[in-house]
Amino acid sequence: AESTPGPIAINMATFIGTSQGGMLGGAIATIGVILPSFIIILLLAIILKNVIKSRPFQAIINGIRPVIVGLIIGTGLIFTYSLIGLQDSSTFIFDYRSLVIFAILAVIYFAYPRIFKKRVSPLLLIAVSVFFGIVLFAA
């Protein structure tokens, strides 16, 4: 993520290049800022294309998968504890709004494949949770 130039670097290169050398200077300065990162990412993509198929890399990925599942489950448990008010031992606060959003998402997640005969899009679930989060928590 840090290997590509951000919008500020690109805008500055374009601005300075244009102010010093007109449109051609702006284009050359912008290309000069973008090109090194582009070449590095392109070379990494070519190298990784071959590495991804290797047995050691596949073994690493197969080892990481259970860790990722564990992290997701752990995060879910933390959210669940927060939902039912178990975030600390001194107070118990039940957040019914979060439970309502969870119930709506669960219904959509399990009913959608039965109705439409295809898996539910994660983007749909995110959009629904954002909508109900705004509606329920803005009041």
Backbone as ProteinMPNN parsed JSONL, in Angstrom:
{"seq_chain_A": "AESTPGPIAINMATFIGTSQGGMLGGAIATIGVILPSFIIILLLAIILKNVIKSRPFQAIINGIRPVIVGLIIGTGLIFTYSLIGLQDSSTFIFDYRSLVIFAILAVIYFAYPRIFKKRVSPLLLIAVSVFFGIVLFAA", "coords_chain_A": {"N_chain_A": [[0.821, -1.194, 0.0], [2.011, 1.175, 0.645], [3.719, 1.529, -1.419], [2.899, 2.846, -3.627], [2.441, 6.018, -5.218], [0.714, 8.636, -3.556], [-2.326, 10.67, -3.769], [-1.569, 13.297, -3.179], [1.165, 13.472, -3.853], [1.029, 12.984, -6.605], [-0.63, 15.083, -7.459], [0.963, 17.28, -6.698], [3.24, 16.856, -8.307], [2.1, 17.143, -10.836], [1.171, 19.791, -10.676], [3.564, 21.301, -10.169], [5.104, 20.51, -12.375], [3.498, 21.469, -14.474], [3.516, 24.209, -13.922], [6.188, 24.809, -14.333], [6.864, 23.758, -16.842], [4.708, 23.839, -18.574], [1.942, 22.108, -20.202], [3.163, 19.783, -21.209], [5.318, 19.528, -19.447], [3.907, 19.059, -17.069], [2.717, 16.599, -17.67], [5.005, 14.981, -18.021], [6.216, 15.197, -15.474], [4.225, 14.039, -13.876], [4.134, 11.431, -14.919], [6.729, 10.739, -14.253], [6.539, 10.545, -11.486], [4.713, 8.483, -11.133], [5.673, 6.275, -12.63], [8.033, 4.813, -11.487], [6.917, 3.423, -9.24], [4.937, 1.963, -10.546], [6.477, 0.264, -12.18], [7.863, -1.227, -10.221], [5.725, -2.543, -8.881], [4.693, -3.984, -11.037], [6.859, -5.728, -11.616], [6.931, -7.146, -9.185], [4.429, -8.395, -9.341], [4.817, -10.109, -11.512], [6.807, -11.793, -10.475], [5.478, -12.842, -8.207], [3.413, -14.196, -9.429], [4.5, -16.588, -10.274], [5.449, -17.56, -7.841], [3.168, -18.012, -6.311], [2.141, -20.403, -7.229], [3.855, -22.283, -6.217], [4.778, -25.073, -4.11], [5.755, -24.624, -1.414], [4.701, -22.045, -0.877], [1.95, -22.528, -1.066], [1.719, -24.244, 1.104], [2.256, -22.475, 3.179], [0.064, -20.73, 2.924], [-2.01, -22.547, 3.445], [-1.449, -23.011, 6.106], [-1.933, -20.532, 7.215], [-4.641, -20.086, 6.886], [-6.325, -21.353, 8.986], [-5.596, -19.68, 11.099], [-6.58, -17.208, 10.295], [-9.316, -17.789, 10.283], [-9.641, -18.223, 13.02], [-9.052, -15.634, 13.991], [-11.196, -14.215, 12.898], [-13.358, -15.47, 14.188], [-12.699, -14.847, 16.849], [-12.935, -12.043, 16.767], [-15.651, -11.886, 16.213], [-16.639, -12.96, 18.617], [-15.814, -10.991, 20.429], [-17.362, -8.84, 19.504], [-19.866, -9.957, 20.021], [-19.822, -10.225, 22.835], [-19.731, -7.522, 23.466], [-22.183, -6.767, 22.421], [-24.062, -8.072, 24.087], [-23.468, -6.914, 26.444], [-21.186, -7.593, 27.964], [-18.672, -6.376, 28.066], [-17.129, -5.277, 30.121], [-16.731, -6.173, 33.593], [-18.072, -4.619, 35.453], [-20.362, -3.325, 34.561], [-23.518, -3.918, 32.995], [-24.82, -3.692, 29.957], [-27.295, -3.933, 27.715], [-27.472, -3.95, 24.278], [-29.933, -3.466, 22.307], [-30.337, -2.511, 19.737], [-28.13, -3.259, 18.193], [-28.536, -5.984, 18.277], [-30.902, -6.168, 16.803], [-30.003, -5.375, 14.249], [-28.181, -7.465, 13.809], [-29.975, -9.637, 13.754], [-31.53, -9.006, 11.487], [-29.551, -9.138, 9.497], [-28.857, -11.841, 9.744], [-31.234, -13.099, 8.94], [-31.379, -12.213, 6.268], [-28.988, -13.338, 5.308], [-29.452, -16.119, 5.514], [-31.934, -16.492, 4.237], [-31.779, -15.358, 1.672], [-30.242, -17.053, -0.186], [-32.065, -19.168, -0.477], [-34.253, -17.976, -1.662], [-33.325, -16.582, -3.982], [-31.58, -18.374, -5.135], [-28.809, -18.12, -5.162], [-25.645, -17.141, -3.701], [-25.513, -14.713, -1.078], [-24.415, -11.395, -1.516], [-21.546, -10.022, 0.028], [-21.333, -7.266, -0.022], [-23.978, -6.432, -0.132], [-24.847, -7.195, 2.426], [-23.227, -5.515, 3.962], [-24.15, -3.011, 3.095], [-26.825, -3.121, 3.967], [-26.426, -3.33, 6.744], [-25.145, -0.89, 7.234], [-27.198, 0.889, 6.515], [-29.283, 0.227, 8.404], [-27.838, 0.667, 10.717], [-27.415, 3.435, 10.623], [-30.093, 4.277, 10.688], [-31.03, 3.204, 13.161], [-29.145, 4.028, 15.112], [-28.905, 6.748, 14.827], [-31.028, 7.992, 15.947]], "CA_chain_A": [[0.0, 0.0, 0.0], [2.882, 2.345, 0.714], [4.635, 1.54, -2.561], [2.34, 3.65, -4.722], [2.338, 7.436, -4.842], [-0.626, 9.061, -3.194], [-2.886, 11.771, -4.556], [-0.838, 14.548, -2.95], [2.386, 13.432, -4.664], [0.656, 13.103, -8.021], [-1.107, 16.454, -7.682], [2.105, 18.197, -6.614], [4.058, 16.679, -9.509], [1.372, 17.748, -11.957], [1.154, 21.248, -10.489], [4.908, 21.858, -10.361], [5.48, 20.279, -13.767], [2.738, 22.385, -15.333], [3.969, 25.588, -13.689], [7.551, 24.979, -14.836], [7.045, 23.348, -18.229], [3.459, 23.775, -19.317], [1.219, 20.828, -20.208], [4.129, 18.702, -21.398], [6.04, 19.391, -18.178], [3.003, 18.421, -16.113], [2.577, 15.183, -18.031], [6.277, 14.295, -17.753], [6.393, 15.124, -14.024], [3.269, 13.059, -13.354], [4.636, 10.104, -15.314], [7.933, 10.501, -13.459], [6.156, 10.15, -10.129], [3.958, 7.23, -11.177], [6.371, 5.191, -13.32], [8.834, 3.901, -10.651], [6.03, 2.542, -8.472], [4.288, 1.069, -11.499], [7.455, -0.756, -12.585], [8.108, -2.101, -9.068], [4.539, -3.386, -8.69], [4.631, -4.892, -12.182], [7.867, -6.774, -11.405], [6.463, -7.991, -8.08], [3.313, -9.215, -9.826], [5.385, -11.171, -12.35], [7.484, -12.739, -9.581], [4.487, -13.515, -7.364], [2.599, -15.09, -10.256], [5.161, -17.895, -10.232], [5.598, -17.997, -6.456], [1.869, -18.453, -5.808], [1.919, -21.79, -7.636], [4.838, -23.178, -5.603], [4.299, -25.876, -2.981], [5.969, -23.974, -0.113], [3.76, -20.938, -0.707], [0.643, -23.131, -0.79], [1.771, -24.744, 2.479], [2.131, -21.303, 4.05], [-1.333, -20.277, 2.853], [-2.825, -23.533, 4.161], [-1.21, -22.814, 7.532], [-2.481, -19.241, 7.639], [-6.114, -20.11, 6.842], [-6.948, -21.539, 10.305], [-5.339, -18.494, 11.921], [-7.534, -16.186, 9.861], [-10.626, -18.207, 10.798], [-9.613, -17.946, 14.456], [-9.151, -14.185, 14.193], [-12.57, -13.804, 12.593], [-14.206, -15.958, 15.283], [-12.382, -14.03, 18.019], [-13.554, -10.73, 16.577], [-17.089, -12.091, 16.384], [-16.918, -13.118, 20.048], [-15.682, -9.671, 21.059], [-18.568, -8.092, 19.148], [-20.995, -10.565, 20.726], [-19.732, -9.804, 24.239], [-20.113, -6.112, 23.509], [-23.614, -6.702, 22.124], [-24.874, -8.481, 25.234], [-23.099, -6.128, 27.613], [-20.148, -8.218, 28.773], [-17.359, -5.829, 27.757], [-16.401, -5.244, 31.393], [-17.51, -6.868, 34.617], [-18.766, -3.717, 36.367], [-21.65, -2.876, 34.033], [-24.195, -4.764, 32.025], [-25.643, -2.852, 29.088], [-27.752, -4.708, 26.562], [-27.697, -3.074, 23.125], [-30.958, -4.107, 21.479], [-30.222, -2.059, 18.349], [-27.162, -4.136, 17.526], [-29.184, -7.284, 18.133], [-31.85, -6.041, 15.69], [-29.206, -5.402, 13.014], [-27.681, -8.83, 13.669], [-31.091, -10.503, 13.362], [-31.865, -8.694, 10.092], [-28.483, -9.687, 8.655], [-28.959, -13.3, 9.772], [-32.369, -13.476, 8.09], [-30.974, -12.01, 4.868], [-27.93, -14.292, 4.969], [-29.976, -17.476, 5.353], [-33.1, -16.531, 3.35], [-31.426, -14.928, 0.316], [-29.929, -18.176, -1.092], [-33.26, -19.98, -0.729], [-35.164, -17.23, -2.537], [-32.716, -16.207, -5.258], [-30.758, -19.5, -5.602], [-27.392, -17.774, -5.246], [-25.117, -16.645, -2.435], [-25.715, -13.29, -0.817], [-23.208, -10.592, -1.678], [-21.117, -9.333, 1.246], [-21.617, -5.838, -0.168], [-25.379, -6.236, 0.249], [-24.912, -7.259, 3.885], [-22.618, -4.293, 4.484], [-25.064, -1.899, 2.812], [-27.982, -3.25, 4.862], [-26.01, -3.0, 8.109], [-24.921, 0.56, 7.286], [-28.511, 1.546, 6.5], [-29.967, 0.065, 9.684], [-27.022, 1.33, 11.73], [-27.74, 4.865, 10.575], [-31.486, 4.461, 11.12], [-31.232, 2.873, 14.571], [-28.242, 4.72, 16.025], [-28.994, 8.201, 14.653], [-32.16, 8.506, 16.729]], "C_chain_A": [[0.863, 1.256, 0.0], [3.83, 2.435, -0.469], [4.115, 2.366, -3.726], [2.251, 5.109, -4.286], [0.893, 7.815, -4.556], [-1.092, 10.241, -4.018], [-2.126, 13.08, -4.363], [0.419, 14.587, -3.807], [2.069, 13.625, -6.139], [0.193, 14.526, -8.33], [0.038, 17.461, -7.644], [2.982, 18.091, -7.85], [3.39, 17.33, -10.71], [1.404, 19.274, -11.864], [2.522, 21.864, -10.78], [5.359, 21.682, -11.807], [4.779, 21.227, -14.718], [3.223, 23.823, -15.16], [5.36, 25.834, -14.269], [7.681, 24.683, -16.324], [5.775, 23.225, -19.035], [2.819, 22.394, -19.237], [2.173, 19.647, -20.353], [4.918, 18.462, -20.116], [5.193, 18.72, -17.117], [2.846, 16.943, -16.383], [3.848, 14.41, -17.695], [6.504, 14.154, -16.251], [5.463, 14.086, -13.406], [3.715, 11.644, -13.69], [5.875, 9.752, -14.506], [7.635, 10.077, -12.036], [5.509, 8.766, -10.129], [4.798, 6.052, -11.667], [7.217, 4.29, -12.412], [7.973, 2.923, -9.849], [5.353, 1.527, -9.376], [5.228, -0.064, -11.9], [7.714, -1.733, -11.443], [6.935, -3.052, -8.861], [4.405, -4.396, -9.818], [5.629, -6.036, -12.027], [7.458, -7.708, -10.269], [5.322, -8.902, -8.515], [3.824, -10.369, -10.675], [6.055, -12.23, -11.482], [6.463, -13.533, -8.776], [3.595, -14.459, -8.149], [3.182, -16.499, -10.244], [5.256, -18.436, -8.814], [4.295, -18.578, -5.923], [1.618, -19.923, -6.125], [2.847, -22.773, -6.927], [4.247, -23.896, -4.389], [4.559, -25.206, -1.637], [4.989, -22.826, 0.148], [2.369, -21.475, -0.386], [0.589, -23.682, 0.631], [1.62, -23.597, 3.476], [0.683, -20.825, 4.085], [-2.242, -21.243, 3.608], [-2.626, -23.435, 5.666], [-1.838, -21.539, 8.063], [-4.008, -19.273, 7.714], [-6.764, -20.345, 8.211], [-6.739, -20.341, 11.235], [-6.337, -17.396, 11.579], [-8.934, -16.516, 10.369], [-10.708, -17.921, 12.294], [-9.735, -16.466, 14.769], [-10.565, -13.682, 13.934], [-13.515, -14.246, 13.707], [-13.963, -15.139, 16.547], [-13.004, -12.649, 17.943], [-15.065, -10.826, 16.751], [-17.469, -12.242, 17.85], [-16.81, -11.784, 20.786], [-16.912, -8.823, 20.759], [-19.783, -8.635, 19.892], [-20.986, -10.172, 22.196], [-20.145, -8.347, 24.398], [-21.62, -5.959, 23.313], [-24.452, -7.032, 23.35], [-24.418, -7.826, 26.533], [-22.032, -6.734, 28.481], [-18.755, -7.639, 28.507], [-16.521, -5.589, 29.012], [-17.323, -5.771, 32.484], [-18.33, -5.926, 35.497], [-20.143, -3.286, 35.867], [-22.215, -3.906, 33.066], [-25.14, -3.883, 31.233], [-26.015, -3.685, 27.876], [-28.087, -3.756, 25.431], [-28.662, -3.761, 22.162], [-30.832, -3.705, 20.015], [-29.24, -2.927, 17.567], [-27.751, -5.524, 17.313], [-30.183, -7.271, 16.981], [-31.104, -6.105, 14.359], [-28.673, -6.804, 12.762], [-28.785, -9.766, 13.19], [-31.484, -10.27, 11.906], [-30.825, -9.292, 9.152], [-28.542, -11.215, 8.612], [-30.1, -13.783, 8.885], [-31.997, -13.331, 6.62], [-29.963, -13.067, 4.449], [-28.49, -15.69, 4.708], [-31.151, -17.555, 4.378], [-32.744, -16.222, 1.9], [-31.086, -16.101, -0.606], [-31.138, -19.048, -1.408], [-34.205, -19.295, -1.71], [-34.566, -17.036, -3.923], [-31.782, -17.27, -5.837], [-29.306, -19.106, -5.878], [-26.966, -17.176, -3.914], [-25.346, -15.143, -2.309], [-24.373, -12.57, -0.932], [-22.819, -9.958, -0.344], [-21.391, -7.829, 1.181], [-23.065, -5.522, 0.196], [-25.514, -6.243, 1.769], [-24.324, -6.0, 4.515], [-23.555, -3.111, 4.286], [-26.273, -1.935, 3.742], [-27.592, -2.869, 6.287], [-25.72, -1.512, 8.264], [-26.258, 1.292, 7.363], [-29.186, 1.45, 7.865], [-29.158, 0.661, 10.835], [-27.306, 2.815, 11.79], [-29.141, 5.108, 11.117], [-31.622, 4.255, 12.631], [-30.354, 3.69, 15.517], [-28.29, 6.235, 15.886], [-30.088, 8.804, 15.525], [-31.777, 8.8, 18.156]], "O_chain_A": [[0.488, 2.276, -0.577], [4.668, 3.335, -0.516], [4.827, 2.563, -4.711], [2.011, 5.395, -3.113], [-0.03, 7.365, -5.236], [-0.357, 10.753, -4.862], [-2.048, 13.888, -5.288], [0.718, 15.61, -4.422], [2.773, 14.353, -6.839], [0.581, 15.103, -9.346], [0.086, 18.385, -8.455], [3.424, 19.106, -8.389], [4.05, 17.995, -11.508], [1.637, 19.96, -12.86], [2.63, 22.827, -11.539], [5.931, 22.599, -12.397], [5.388, 21.734, -15.66], [3.33, 24.567, -16.135], [5.674, 26.959, -14.656], [8.514, 25.285, -17.003], [5.765, 22.571, -20.077], [3.107, 21.612, -18.331], [2.004, 18.625, -19.688], [5.16, 17.315, -19.742], [5.695, 17.902, -16.346], [2.841, 16.128, -15.461], [3.781, 13.31, -17.148], [6.941, 13.098, -15.795], [5.867, 13.34, -12.514], [3.676, 10.759, -12.836], [6.056, 8.599, -14.116], [8.404, 9.323, -11.441], [5.74, 7.97, -9.218], [4.646, 4.939, -11.163], [7.127, 3.071, -12.555], [8.273, 1.73, -9.791], [5.213, 0.36, -9.011], [4.817, -1.223, -11.952], [7.777, -2.942, -11.669], [7.142, -4.252, -8.681], [4.041, -5.547, -9.578], [5.287, -7.192, -12.278], [7.618, -8.924, -10.376], [5.26, -10.059, -8.098], [3.319, -11.487, -10.571], [5.893, -13.427, -11.722], [6.565, -14.755, -8.672], [3.073, -15.425, -7.591], [2.443, -17.483, -10.209], [5.154, -19.645, -8.605], [4.318, -19.542, -5.158], [0.948, -20.614, -5.357], [2.644, -23.983, -7.028], [3.338, -23.39, -3.732], [3.673, -25.21, -0.783], [4.507, -22.66, 1.269], [1.681, -20.931, 0.478], [-0.446, -23.605, 1.293], [0.939, -23.733, 4.492], [0.142, -20.547, 5.155], [-3.143, -20.813, 4.329], [-3.541, -23.744, 6.429], [-2.231, -21.471, 9.228], [-4.602, -18.561, 8.524], [-7.677, -19.604, 8.575], [-7.6, -20.028, 12.057], [-6.873, -16.734, 12.468], [-9.655, -15.631, 10.831], [-11.728, -17.433, 12.78], [-10.439, -16.081, 15.703], [-11.072, -12.828, 14.662], [-14.381, -13.476, 14.124], [-14.912, -14.776, 17.242], [-13.536, -12.142, 18.93], [-15.683, -9.954, 17.361], [-18.495, -11.72, 18.286], [-17.621, -11.487, 21.663], [-17.445, -8.162, 21.65], [-20.633, -7.867, 20.344], [-22.03, -9.823, 22.749], [-20.829, -7.989, 25.357], [-22.256, -5.125, 23.957], [-25.441, -6.354, 23.628], [-24.929, -8.15, 27.605], [-21.973, -6.409, 29.667], [-17.757, -8.333, 28.7], [-15.296, -5.695, 28.95], [-18.542, -5.809, 32.319], [-19.208, -6.39, 36.225], [-21.001, -2.918, 36.67], [-21.483, -4.653, 32.417], [-26.134, -3.386, 31.762], [-25.148, -4.094, 27.104], [-28.901, -2.848, 25.604], [-28.247, -4.544, 21.308], [-31.188, -4.488, 19.134], [-29.494, -3.284, 16.417], [-27.497, -6.164, 16.293], [-30.301, -8.259, 16.257], [-31.527, -6.811, 13.443], [-28.707, -7.286, 11.629], [-28.554, -10.598, 12.313], [-31.741, -11.223, 11.171], [-31.173, -9.884, 8.13], [-28.304, -11.816, 7.564], [-29.95, -14.766, 8.16], [-32.268, -14.224, 5.818], [-30.065, -13.631, 3.359], [-28.051, -16.37, 3.781], [-31.347, -18.595, 3.748], [-33.356, -16.777, 0.988], [-31.599, -16.146, -1.724], [-31.223, -19.61, -2.5], [-34.878, -19.96, -2.498], [-35.228, -17.296, -4.928], [-31.244, -17.081, -6.928], [-28.654, -19.699, -6.737], [-27.796, -16.761, -3.105], [-25.367, -14.411, -3.299], [-23.338, -13.077, -0.498], [-23.678, -9.41, 0.347], [-21.649, -7.195, 2.204], [-23.348, -4.468, 0.766], [-26.21, -5.402, 2.337], [-24.865, -5.48, 5.491], [-23.74, -2.302, 5.194], [-26.698, -0.896, 4.248], [-28.339, -2.164, 6.966], [-26.015, -0.93, 9.307], [-26.43, 2.202, 8.174], [-29.613, 2.461, 8.423], [-29.734, 1.114, 11.824], [-27.423, 3.391, 12.871], [-29.358, 6.027, 11.906], [-32.267, 5.058, 13.305], [-30.787, 4.012, 16.624], [-27.766, 6.944, 16.745], [-30.069, 10.003, 15.807], [-32.617, 9.239, 18.943]]}, "name": "protein", "num_of_chains": 1, "seq": "AESTPGPIAINMATFIGTSQGGMLGGAIATIGVILPSFIIILLLAIILKNVIKSRPFQAIINGIRPVIVGLIIGTGLIFTYSLIGLQDSSTFIFDYRSLVIFAILAVIYFAYPRIFKKRVSPLLLIAVSVFFGIVLFAA"}
